[in-house]
C-alpha positions as YAML, in Angstrom:
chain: A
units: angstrom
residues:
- id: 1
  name: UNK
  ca: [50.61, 190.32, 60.66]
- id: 2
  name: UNK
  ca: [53.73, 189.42, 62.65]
- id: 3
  name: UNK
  ca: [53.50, 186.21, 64.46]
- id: 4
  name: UNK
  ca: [54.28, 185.91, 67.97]
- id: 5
  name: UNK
  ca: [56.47, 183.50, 69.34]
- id: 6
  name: UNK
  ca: [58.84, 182.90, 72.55]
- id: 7
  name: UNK
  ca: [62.44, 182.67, 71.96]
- id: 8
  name: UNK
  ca: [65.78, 182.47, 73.94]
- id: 9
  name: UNK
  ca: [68.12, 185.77, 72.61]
- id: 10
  name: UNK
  ca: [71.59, 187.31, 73.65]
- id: 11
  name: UNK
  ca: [69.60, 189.57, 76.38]
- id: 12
  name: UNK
  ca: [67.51, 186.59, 77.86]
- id: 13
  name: UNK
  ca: [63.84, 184.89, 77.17]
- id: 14
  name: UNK
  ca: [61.48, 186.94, 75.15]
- id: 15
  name: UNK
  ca: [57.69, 187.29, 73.56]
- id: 16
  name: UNK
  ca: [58.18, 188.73, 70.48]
- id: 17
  name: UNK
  ca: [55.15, 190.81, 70.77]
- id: 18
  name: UNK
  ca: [55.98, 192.05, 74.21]
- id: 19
  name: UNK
  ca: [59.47, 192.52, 73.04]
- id: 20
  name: UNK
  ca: [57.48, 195.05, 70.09]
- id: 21
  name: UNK
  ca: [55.55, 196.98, 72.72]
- id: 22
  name: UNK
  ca: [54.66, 200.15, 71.28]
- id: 23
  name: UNK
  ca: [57.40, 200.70, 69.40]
- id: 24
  name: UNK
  ca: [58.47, 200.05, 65.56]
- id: 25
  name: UNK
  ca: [61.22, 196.97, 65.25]
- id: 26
  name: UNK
  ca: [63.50, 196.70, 62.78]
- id: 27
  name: UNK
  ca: [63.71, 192.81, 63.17]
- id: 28
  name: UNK
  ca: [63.46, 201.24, 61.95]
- id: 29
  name: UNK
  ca: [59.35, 207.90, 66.11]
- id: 30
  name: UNK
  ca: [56.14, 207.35, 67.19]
- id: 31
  name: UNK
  ca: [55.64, 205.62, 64.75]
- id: 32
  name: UNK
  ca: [56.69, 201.92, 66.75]
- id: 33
  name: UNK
  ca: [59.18, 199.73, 64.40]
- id: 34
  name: UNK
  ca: [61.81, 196.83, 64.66]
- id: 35
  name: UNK
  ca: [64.42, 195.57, 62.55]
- id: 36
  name: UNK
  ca: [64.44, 191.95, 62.19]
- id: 37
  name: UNK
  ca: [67.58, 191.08, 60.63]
- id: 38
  name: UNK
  ca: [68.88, 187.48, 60.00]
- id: 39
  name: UNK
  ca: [72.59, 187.32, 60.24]
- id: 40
  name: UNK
  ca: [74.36, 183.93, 59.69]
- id: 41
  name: UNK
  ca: [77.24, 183.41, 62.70]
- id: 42
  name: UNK
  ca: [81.07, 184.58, 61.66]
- id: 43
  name: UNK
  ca: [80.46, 185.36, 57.96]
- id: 44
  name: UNK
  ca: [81.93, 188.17, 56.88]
- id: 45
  name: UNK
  ca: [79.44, 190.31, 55.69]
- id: 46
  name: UNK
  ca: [76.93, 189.56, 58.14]
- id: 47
  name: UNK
  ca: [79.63, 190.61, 60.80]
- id: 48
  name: UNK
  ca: [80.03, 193.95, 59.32]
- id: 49
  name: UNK
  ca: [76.45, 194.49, 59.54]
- id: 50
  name: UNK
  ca: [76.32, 193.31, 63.32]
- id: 51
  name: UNK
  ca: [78.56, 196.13, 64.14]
- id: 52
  name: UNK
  ca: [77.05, 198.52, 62.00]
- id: 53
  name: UNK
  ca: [73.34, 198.11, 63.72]
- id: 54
  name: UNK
  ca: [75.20, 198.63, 66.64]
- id: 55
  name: UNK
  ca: [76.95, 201.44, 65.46]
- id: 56
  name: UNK
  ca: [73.83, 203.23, 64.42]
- id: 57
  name: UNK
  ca: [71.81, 202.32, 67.97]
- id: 58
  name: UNK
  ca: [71.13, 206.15, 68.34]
- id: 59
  name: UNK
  ca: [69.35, 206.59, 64.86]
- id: 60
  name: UNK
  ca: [67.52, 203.64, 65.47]
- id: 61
  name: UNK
  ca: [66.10, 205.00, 68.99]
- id: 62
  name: UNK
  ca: [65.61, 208.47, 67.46]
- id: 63
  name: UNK
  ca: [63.04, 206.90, 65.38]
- id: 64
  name: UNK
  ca: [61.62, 204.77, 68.49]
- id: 65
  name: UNK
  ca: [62.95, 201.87, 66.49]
- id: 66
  name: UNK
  ca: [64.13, 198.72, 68.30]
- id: 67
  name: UNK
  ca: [66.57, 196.29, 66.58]
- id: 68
  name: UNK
  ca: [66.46, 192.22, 67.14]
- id: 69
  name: UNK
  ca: [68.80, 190.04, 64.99]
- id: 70
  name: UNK
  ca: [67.99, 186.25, 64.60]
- id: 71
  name: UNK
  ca: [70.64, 183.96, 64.22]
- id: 72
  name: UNK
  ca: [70.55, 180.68, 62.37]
- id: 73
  name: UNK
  ca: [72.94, 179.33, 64.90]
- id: 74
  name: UNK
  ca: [73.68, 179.69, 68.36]
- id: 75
  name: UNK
  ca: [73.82, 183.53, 68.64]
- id: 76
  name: UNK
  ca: [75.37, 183.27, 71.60]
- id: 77
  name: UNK
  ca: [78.96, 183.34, 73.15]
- id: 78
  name: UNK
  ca: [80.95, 185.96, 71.64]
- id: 79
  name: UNK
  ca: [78.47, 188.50, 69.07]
- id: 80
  name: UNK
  ca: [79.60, 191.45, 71.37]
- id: 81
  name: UNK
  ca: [83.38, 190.53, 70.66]
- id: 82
  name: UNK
  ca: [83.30, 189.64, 67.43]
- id: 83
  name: UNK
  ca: [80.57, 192.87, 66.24]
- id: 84
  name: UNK
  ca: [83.11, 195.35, 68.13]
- id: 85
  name: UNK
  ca: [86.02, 194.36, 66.17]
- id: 86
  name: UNK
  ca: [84.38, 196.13, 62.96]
- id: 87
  name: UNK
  ca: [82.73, 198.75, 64.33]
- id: 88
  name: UNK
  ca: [83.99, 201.26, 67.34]
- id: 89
  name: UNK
  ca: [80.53, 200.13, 69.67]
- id: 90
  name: UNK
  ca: [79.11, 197.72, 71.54]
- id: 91
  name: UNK
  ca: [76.22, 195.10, 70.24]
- id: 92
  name: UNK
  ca: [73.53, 196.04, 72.91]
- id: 93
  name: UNK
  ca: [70.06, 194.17, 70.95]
- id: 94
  name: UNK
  ca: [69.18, 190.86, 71.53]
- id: 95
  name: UNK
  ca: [70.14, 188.20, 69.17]
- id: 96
  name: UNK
  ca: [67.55, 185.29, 68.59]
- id: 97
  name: UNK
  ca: [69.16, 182.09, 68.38]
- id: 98
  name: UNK
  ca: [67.47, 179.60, 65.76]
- id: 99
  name: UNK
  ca: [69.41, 176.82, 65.31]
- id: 100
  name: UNK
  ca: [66.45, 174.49, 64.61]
- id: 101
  name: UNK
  ca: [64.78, 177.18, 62.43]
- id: 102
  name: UNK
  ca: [61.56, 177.11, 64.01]
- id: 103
  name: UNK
  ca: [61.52, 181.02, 64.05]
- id: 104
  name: UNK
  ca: [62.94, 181.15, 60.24]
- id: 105
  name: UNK
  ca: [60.02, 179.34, 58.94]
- id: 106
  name: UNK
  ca: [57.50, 180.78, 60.59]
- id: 107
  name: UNK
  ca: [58.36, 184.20, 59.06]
- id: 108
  name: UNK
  ca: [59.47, 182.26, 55.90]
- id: 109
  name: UNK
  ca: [62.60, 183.58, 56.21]
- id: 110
  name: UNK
  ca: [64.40, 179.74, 54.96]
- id: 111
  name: UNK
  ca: [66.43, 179.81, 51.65]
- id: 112
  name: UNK
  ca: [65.02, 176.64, 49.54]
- id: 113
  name: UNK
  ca: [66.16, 177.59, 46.54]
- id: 114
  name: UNK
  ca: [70.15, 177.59, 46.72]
- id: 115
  name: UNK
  ca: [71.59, 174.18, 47.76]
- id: 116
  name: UNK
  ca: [74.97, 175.54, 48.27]
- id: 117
  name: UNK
  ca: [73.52, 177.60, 51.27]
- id: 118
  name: UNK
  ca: [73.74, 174.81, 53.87]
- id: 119
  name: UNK
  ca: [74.72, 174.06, 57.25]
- id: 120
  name: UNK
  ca: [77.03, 171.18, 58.64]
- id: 121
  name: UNK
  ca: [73.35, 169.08, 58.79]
- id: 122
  name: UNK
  ca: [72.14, 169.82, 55.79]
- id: 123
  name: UNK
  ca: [69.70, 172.61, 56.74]
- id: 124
  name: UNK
  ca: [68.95, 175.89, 54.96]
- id: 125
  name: UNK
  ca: [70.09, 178.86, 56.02]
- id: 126
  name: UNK
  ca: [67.67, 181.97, 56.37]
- id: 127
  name: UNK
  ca: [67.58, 184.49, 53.24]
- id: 128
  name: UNK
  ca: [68.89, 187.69, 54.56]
- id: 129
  name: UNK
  ca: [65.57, 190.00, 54.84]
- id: 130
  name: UNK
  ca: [65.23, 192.92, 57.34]
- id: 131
  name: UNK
  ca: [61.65, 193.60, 58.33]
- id: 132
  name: UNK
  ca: [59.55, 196.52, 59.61]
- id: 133
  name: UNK
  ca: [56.77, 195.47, 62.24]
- id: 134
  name: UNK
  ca: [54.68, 198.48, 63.07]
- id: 135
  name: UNK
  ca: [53.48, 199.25, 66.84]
- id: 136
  name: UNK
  ca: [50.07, 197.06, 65.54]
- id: 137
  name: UNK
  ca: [52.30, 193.94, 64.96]
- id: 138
  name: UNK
  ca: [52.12, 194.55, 61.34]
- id: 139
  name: UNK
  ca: [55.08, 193.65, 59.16]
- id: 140
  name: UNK
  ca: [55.33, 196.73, 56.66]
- id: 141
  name: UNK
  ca: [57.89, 196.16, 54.54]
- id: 142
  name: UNK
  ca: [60.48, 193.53, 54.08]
- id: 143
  name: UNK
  ca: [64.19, 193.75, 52.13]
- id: 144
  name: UNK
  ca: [66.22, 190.93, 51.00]
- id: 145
  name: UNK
  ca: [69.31, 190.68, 49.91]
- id: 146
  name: UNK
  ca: [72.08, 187.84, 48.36]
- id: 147
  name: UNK
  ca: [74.99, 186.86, 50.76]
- id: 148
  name: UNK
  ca: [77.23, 188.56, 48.81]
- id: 149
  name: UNK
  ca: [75.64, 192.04, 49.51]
- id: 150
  name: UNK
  ca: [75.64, 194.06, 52.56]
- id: 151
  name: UNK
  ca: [72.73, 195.41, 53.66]
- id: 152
  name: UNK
  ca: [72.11, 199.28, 53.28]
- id: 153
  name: UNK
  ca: [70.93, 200.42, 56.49]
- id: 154
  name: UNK
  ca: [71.48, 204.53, 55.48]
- id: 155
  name: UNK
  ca: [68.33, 203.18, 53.18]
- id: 156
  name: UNK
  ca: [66.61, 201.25, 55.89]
- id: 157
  name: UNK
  ca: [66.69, 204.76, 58.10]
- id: 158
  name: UNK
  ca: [65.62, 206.33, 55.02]
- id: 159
  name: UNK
  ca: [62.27, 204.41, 54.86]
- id: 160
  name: UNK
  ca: [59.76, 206.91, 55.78]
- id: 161
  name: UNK
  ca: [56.86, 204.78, 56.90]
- id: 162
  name: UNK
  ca: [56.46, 207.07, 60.27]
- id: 163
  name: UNK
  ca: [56.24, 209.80, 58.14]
- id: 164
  name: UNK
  ca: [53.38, 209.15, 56.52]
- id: 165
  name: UNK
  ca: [51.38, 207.53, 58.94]
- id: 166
  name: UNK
  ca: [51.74, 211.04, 60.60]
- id: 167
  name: UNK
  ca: [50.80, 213.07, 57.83]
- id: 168
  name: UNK
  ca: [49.37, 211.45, 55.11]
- id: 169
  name: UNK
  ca: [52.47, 211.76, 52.72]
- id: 170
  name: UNK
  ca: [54.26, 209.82, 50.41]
- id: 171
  name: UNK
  ca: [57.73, 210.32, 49.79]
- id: 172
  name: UNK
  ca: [59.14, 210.49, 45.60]
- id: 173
  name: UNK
  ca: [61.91, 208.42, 43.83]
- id: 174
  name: UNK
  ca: [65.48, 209.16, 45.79]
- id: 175
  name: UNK
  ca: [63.55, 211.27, 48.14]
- id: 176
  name: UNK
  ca: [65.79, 211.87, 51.33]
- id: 177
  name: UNK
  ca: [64.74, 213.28, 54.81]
- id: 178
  name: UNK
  ca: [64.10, 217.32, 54.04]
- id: 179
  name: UNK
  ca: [63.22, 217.34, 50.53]
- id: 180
  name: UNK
  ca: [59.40, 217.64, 49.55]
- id: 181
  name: UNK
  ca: [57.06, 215.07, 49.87]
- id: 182
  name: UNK
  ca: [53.76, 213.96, 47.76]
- id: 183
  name: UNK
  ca: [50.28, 214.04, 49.20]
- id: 184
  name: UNK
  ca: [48.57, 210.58, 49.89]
- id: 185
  name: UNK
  ca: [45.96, 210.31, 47.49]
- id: 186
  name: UNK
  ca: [43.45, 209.42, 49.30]
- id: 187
  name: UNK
  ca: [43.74, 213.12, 50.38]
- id: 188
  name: UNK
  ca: [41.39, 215.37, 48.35]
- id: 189
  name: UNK
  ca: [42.95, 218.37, 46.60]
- id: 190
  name: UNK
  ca: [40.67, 220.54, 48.27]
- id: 191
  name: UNK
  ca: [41.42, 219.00, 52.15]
- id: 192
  name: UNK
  ca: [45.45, 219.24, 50.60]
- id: 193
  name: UNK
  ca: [44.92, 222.75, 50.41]
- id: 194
  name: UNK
  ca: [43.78, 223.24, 54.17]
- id: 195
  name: UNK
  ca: [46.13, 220.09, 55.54]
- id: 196
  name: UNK
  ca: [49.03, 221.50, 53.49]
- id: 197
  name: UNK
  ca: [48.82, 225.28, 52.47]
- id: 198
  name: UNK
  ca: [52.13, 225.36, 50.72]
- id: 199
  name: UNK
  ca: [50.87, 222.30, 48.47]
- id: 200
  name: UNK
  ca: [51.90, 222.69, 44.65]
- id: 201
  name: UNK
  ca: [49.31, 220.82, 42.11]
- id: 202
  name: UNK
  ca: [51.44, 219.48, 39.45]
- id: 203
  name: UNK
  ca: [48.48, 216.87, 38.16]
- id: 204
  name: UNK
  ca: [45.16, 216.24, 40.15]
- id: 205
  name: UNK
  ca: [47.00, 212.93, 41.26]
- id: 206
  name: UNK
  ca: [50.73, 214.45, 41.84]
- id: 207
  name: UNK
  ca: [50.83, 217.12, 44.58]
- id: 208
  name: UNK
  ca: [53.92, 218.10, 46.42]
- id: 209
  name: UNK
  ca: [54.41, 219.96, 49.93]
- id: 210
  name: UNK
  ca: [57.38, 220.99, 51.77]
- id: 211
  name: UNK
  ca: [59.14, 218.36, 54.39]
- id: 212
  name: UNK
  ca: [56.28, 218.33, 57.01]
- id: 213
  name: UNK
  ca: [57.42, 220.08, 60.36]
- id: 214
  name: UNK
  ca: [57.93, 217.61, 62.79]
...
């Protein structure tokens, strides 16, 4: 479950779980989901990220999807400027600032492990993990990544969580939106047949259907 909290951000005071509504945060429709990405302050990589998220605003509301960065310093000032200079957009979603890492702990979000990854006072930085709270305030999946590696967010719109909450699917290794998808299994081969009449039974556990008509 994703904790609540109240925080100051880029776009003003917030309640996280009011903030969530009924949509999905990538802190990625209606399946409700929010980003929550952790972005240190003028680091290169992170700042390419910034103004890709912005970038990709439409995908992310296509998917009823609402992004919220947290920042493990100020967040404040000058994100909009410095985003836009590497990426053609603006950075429209709050920013969380965190300086005294209440927020990072509580989501465990604090890197403990590398002592090089330090501020000016000695305190760790946040491990760079996007999650994906669900409408319920459940976190469904987290991704985290080294600083030295941008994040993939062409794979983070990928995830097809939405999906199969809709229609009892799973998707297979590589899968990409369109191709076929796999039938839960807690679906019965004989309800597969009704639910999904194009279904192929490759083993009693492995059956495929066509991309599900949205």
């Amino acid at each position: 479950f994703a904790p609540d909290f109240e925080a100051e951000t880029t776009a003003g005071p917030i309640r996280f779980h009011e903030f969530i509504g009924n949509s999905w945060v990538c802190s990625t429709s209606s399946f409700r989901l929010s980003c929550s990405r952790t972005p240190g302050d003028f680091t290169p990589v992170c700042t390419t990220e910034l103004g890709e998220v912005a970038r990709r605003a439409d995908d992310f509301a296509k998917r009823n999807v609402k992004v919220i960065g947290i920042s493990a310093n100020t967040g404040f000032g000058t994100s909009t400027e410095y985003g836009a200079k590497y990426g053609p957009t603006d950075v429209r979603f709050p920013i969380i600032a965190d300086e005294d890492r209440r927020i990072s702990t509580l989501y465990d979000m604090l890197d403990e492990q590398d002592a090089t990854n330090r501020d000016a006072k000695g305190l760790p930085f946040t491990i760079r993990t996007v999650f994906v709270i669900d409408p319920k305030k459940v976190i469904r999946l987290t991704i985290s990544y080294p600083a030295s590696t941008g994040r993939n967010f062409d794979e983070i719109l990928r995830i097809s969580l939405q999906l199969g909450d809709k229609h009892r699917v799973t998707t297979p290794v590589n899968w990409n939106r369109g191709d076929d998808v796999i039938v839960h299994p807690a679906v019965s081969t004989e309800e597969a047949k009704v639910l999904f009449p194009e279904v192929t039974v490759h083993k009693p556990y492995l059956r495929t259907t066509p991309f599900p008509a949205q």
